[in-house]
PDB file of C-alpha atoms in Angstrom:
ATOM      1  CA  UNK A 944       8.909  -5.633 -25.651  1.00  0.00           C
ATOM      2  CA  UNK A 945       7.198  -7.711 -27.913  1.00  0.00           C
ATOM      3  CA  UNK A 946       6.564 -11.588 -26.979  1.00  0.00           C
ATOM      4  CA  UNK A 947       4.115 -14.509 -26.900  1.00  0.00           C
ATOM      5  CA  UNK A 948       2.804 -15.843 -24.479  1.00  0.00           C
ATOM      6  CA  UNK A 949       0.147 -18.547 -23.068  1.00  0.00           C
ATOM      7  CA  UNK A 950      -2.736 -16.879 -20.979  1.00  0.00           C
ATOM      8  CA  UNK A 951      -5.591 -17.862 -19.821  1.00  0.00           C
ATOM      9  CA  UNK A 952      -8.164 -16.187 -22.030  1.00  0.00           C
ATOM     10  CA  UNK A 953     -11.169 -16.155 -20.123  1.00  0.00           C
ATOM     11  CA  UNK A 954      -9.310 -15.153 -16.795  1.00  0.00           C
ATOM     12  CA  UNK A 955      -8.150 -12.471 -18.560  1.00  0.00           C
ATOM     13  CA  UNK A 956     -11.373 -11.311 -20.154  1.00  0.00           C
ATOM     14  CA  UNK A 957     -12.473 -11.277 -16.238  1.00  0.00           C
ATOM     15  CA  UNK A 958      -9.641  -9.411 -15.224  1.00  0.00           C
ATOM     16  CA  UNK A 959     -10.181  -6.630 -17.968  1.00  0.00           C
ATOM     17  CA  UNK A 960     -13.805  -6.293 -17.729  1.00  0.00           C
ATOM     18  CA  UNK A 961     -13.405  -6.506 -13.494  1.00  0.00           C
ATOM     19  CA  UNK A 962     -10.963  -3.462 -13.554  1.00  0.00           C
ATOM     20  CA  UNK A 963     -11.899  -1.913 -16.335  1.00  0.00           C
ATOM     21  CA  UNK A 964      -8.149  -2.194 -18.651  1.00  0.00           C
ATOM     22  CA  UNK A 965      -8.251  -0.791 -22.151  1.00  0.00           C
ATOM     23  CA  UNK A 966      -5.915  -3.583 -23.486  1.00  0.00           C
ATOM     24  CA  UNK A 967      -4.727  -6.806 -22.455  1.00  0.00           C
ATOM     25  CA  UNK A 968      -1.162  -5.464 -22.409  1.00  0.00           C
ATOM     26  CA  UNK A 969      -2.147  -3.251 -19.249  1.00  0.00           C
ATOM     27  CA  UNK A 970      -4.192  -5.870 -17.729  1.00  0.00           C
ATOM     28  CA  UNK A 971      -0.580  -7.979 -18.104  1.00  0.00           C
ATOM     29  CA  UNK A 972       0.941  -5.252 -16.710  1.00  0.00           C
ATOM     30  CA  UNK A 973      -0.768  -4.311 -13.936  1.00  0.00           C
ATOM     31  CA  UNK A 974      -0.958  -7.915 -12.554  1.00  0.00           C
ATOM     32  CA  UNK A 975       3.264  -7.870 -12.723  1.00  0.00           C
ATOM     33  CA  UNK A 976       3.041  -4.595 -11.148  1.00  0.00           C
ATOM     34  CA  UNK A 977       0.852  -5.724  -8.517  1.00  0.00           C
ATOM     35  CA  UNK A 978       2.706  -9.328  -7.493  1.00  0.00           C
ATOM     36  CA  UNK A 979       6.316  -7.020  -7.608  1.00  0.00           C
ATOM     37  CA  UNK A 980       4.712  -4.850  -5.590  1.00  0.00           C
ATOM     38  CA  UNK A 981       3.271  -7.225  -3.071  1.00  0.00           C
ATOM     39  CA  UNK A 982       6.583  -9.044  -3.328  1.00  0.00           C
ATOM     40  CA  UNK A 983       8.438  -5.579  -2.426  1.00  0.00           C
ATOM     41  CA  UNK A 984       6.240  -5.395   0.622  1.00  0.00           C
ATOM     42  CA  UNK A 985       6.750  -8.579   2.359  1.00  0.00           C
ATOM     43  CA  UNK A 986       9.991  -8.123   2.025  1.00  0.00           C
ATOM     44  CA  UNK A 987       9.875  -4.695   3.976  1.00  0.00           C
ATOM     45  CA  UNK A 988       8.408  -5.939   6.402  1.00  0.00           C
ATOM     46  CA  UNK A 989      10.166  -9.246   6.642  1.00  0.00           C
ATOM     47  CA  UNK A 990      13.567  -7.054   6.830  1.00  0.00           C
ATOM     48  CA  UNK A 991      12.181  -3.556   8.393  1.00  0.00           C
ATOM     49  CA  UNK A 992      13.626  -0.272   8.478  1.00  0.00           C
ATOM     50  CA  UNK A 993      17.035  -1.281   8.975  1.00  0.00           C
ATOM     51  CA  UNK A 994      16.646   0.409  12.646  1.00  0.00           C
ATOM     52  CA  UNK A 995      18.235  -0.346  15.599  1.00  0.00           C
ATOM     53  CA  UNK A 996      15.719  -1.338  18.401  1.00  0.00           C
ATOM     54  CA  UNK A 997      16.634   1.972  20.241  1.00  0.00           C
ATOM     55  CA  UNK A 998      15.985   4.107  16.486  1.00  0.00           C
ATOM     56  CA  UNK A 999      12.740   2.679  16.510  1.00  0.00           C
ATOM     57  CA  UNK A1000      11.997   3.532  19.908  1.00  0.00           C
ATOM     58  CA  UNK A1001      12.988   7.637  19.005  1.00  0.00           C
ATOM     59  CA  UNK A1002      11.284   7.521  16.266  1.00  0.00           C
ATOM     60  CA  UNK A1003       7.720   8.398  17.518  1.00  0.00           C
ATOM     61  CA  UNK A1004       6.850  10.385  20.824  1.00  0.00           C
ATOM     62  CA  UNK A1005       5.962   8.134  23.257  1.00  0.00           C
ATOM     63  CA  UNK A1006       2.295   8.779  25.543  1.00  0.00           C
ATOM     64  CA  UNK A1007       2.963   8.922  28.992  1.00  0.00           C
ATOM     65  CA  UNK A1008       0.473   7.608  31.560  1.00  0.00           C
ATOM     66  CA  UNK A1009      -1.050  10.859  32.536  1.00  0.00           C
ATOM     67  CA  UNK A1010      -1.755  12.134  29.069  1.00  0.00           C
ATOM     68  CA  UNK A1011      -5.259  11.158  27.403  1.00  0.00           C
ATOM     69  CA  UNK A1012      -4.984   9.301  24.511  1.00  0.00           C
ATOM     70  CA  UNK A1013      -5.929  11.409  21.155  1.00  0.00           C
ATOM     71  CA  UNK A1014      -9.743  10.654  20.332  1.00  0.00           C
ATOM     72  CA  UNK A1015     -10.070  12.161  16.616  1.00  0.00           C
ATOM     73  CA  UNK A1016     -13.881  12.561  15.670  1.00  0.00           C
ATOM     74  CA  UNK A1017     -15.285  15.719  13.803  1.00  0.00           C
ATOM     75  CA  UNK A1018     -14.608  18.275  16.198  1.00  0.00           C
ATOM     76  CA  UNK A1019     -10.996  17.592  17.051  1.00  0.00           C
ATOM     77  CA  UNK A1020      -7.640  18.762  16.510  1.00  0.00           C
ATOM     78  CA  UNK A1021      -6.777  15.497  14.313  1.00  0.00           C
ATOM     79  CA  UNK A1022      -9.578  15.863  12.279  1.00  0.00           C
ATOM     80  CA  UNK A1023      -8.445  19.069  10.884  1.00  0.00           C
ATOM     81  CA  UNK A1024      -5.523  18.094   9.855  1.00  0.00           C
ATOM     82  CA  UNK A1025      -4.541  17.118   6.173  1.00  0.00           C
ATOM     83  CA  UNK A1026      -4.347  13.385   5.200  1.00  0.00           C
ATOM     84  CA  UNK A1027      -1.694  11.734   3.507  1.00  0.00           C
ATOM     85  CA  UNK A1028      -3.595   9.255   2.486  1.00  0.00           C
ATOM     86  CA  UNK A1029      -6.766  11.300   1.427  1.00  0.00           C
ATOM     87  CA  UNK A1030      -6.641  10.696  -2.538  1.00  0.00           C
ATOM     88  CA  UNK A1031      -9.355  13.746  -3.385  1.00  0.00           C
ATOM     89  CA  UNK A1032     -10.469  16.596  -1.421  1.00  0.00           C
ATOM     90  CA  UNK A1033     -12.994  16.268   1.725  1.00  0.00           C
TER      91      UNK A1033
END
């Protein structure tokens, strides 16, 4: 969609030359993406899972006293796992 609008030019020069944006229509872009998304996330969190208290309590094993809690460091059993998060290859 095509339309005009009133934008601070030097802000935006900042913003495009900060994150590296091939046009100014991404740099636009990405800043609507990014305050939706932000937006999207408080309200998650404001309003949860939609769980019951007794859902969120099933949802992940609970330790009990006598177990040690999980240390992960090169050599253990967590640190060979894969990570979700991981965004390239280790």
């Amino acid at each position: 969609m095509k339309m005009t609008m009133h934008i601070d030019e030097e802000l935006l020069d900042r913003v495009i030359a900060a994150h590296g944006f091939a046009s100014k229509t991404e740099a636009v872009e990405m800043a609507l993406r990014e305050m939706d998304r932000k937006h999207r996330l408080k309200e998650y969190f404001k309003n949860g899972l939609g769980w019951t208290k007794e859902e969120m309590k099933n949802a992940f094993p609970r330790r009990t006293s006598s177990s040690p809690p999980v240390r992960c460091g090169r050599e253990s059993p967590c640190s060979r796992q894969t990570n979700i998060f991981r965004t390239s290859p280790a």
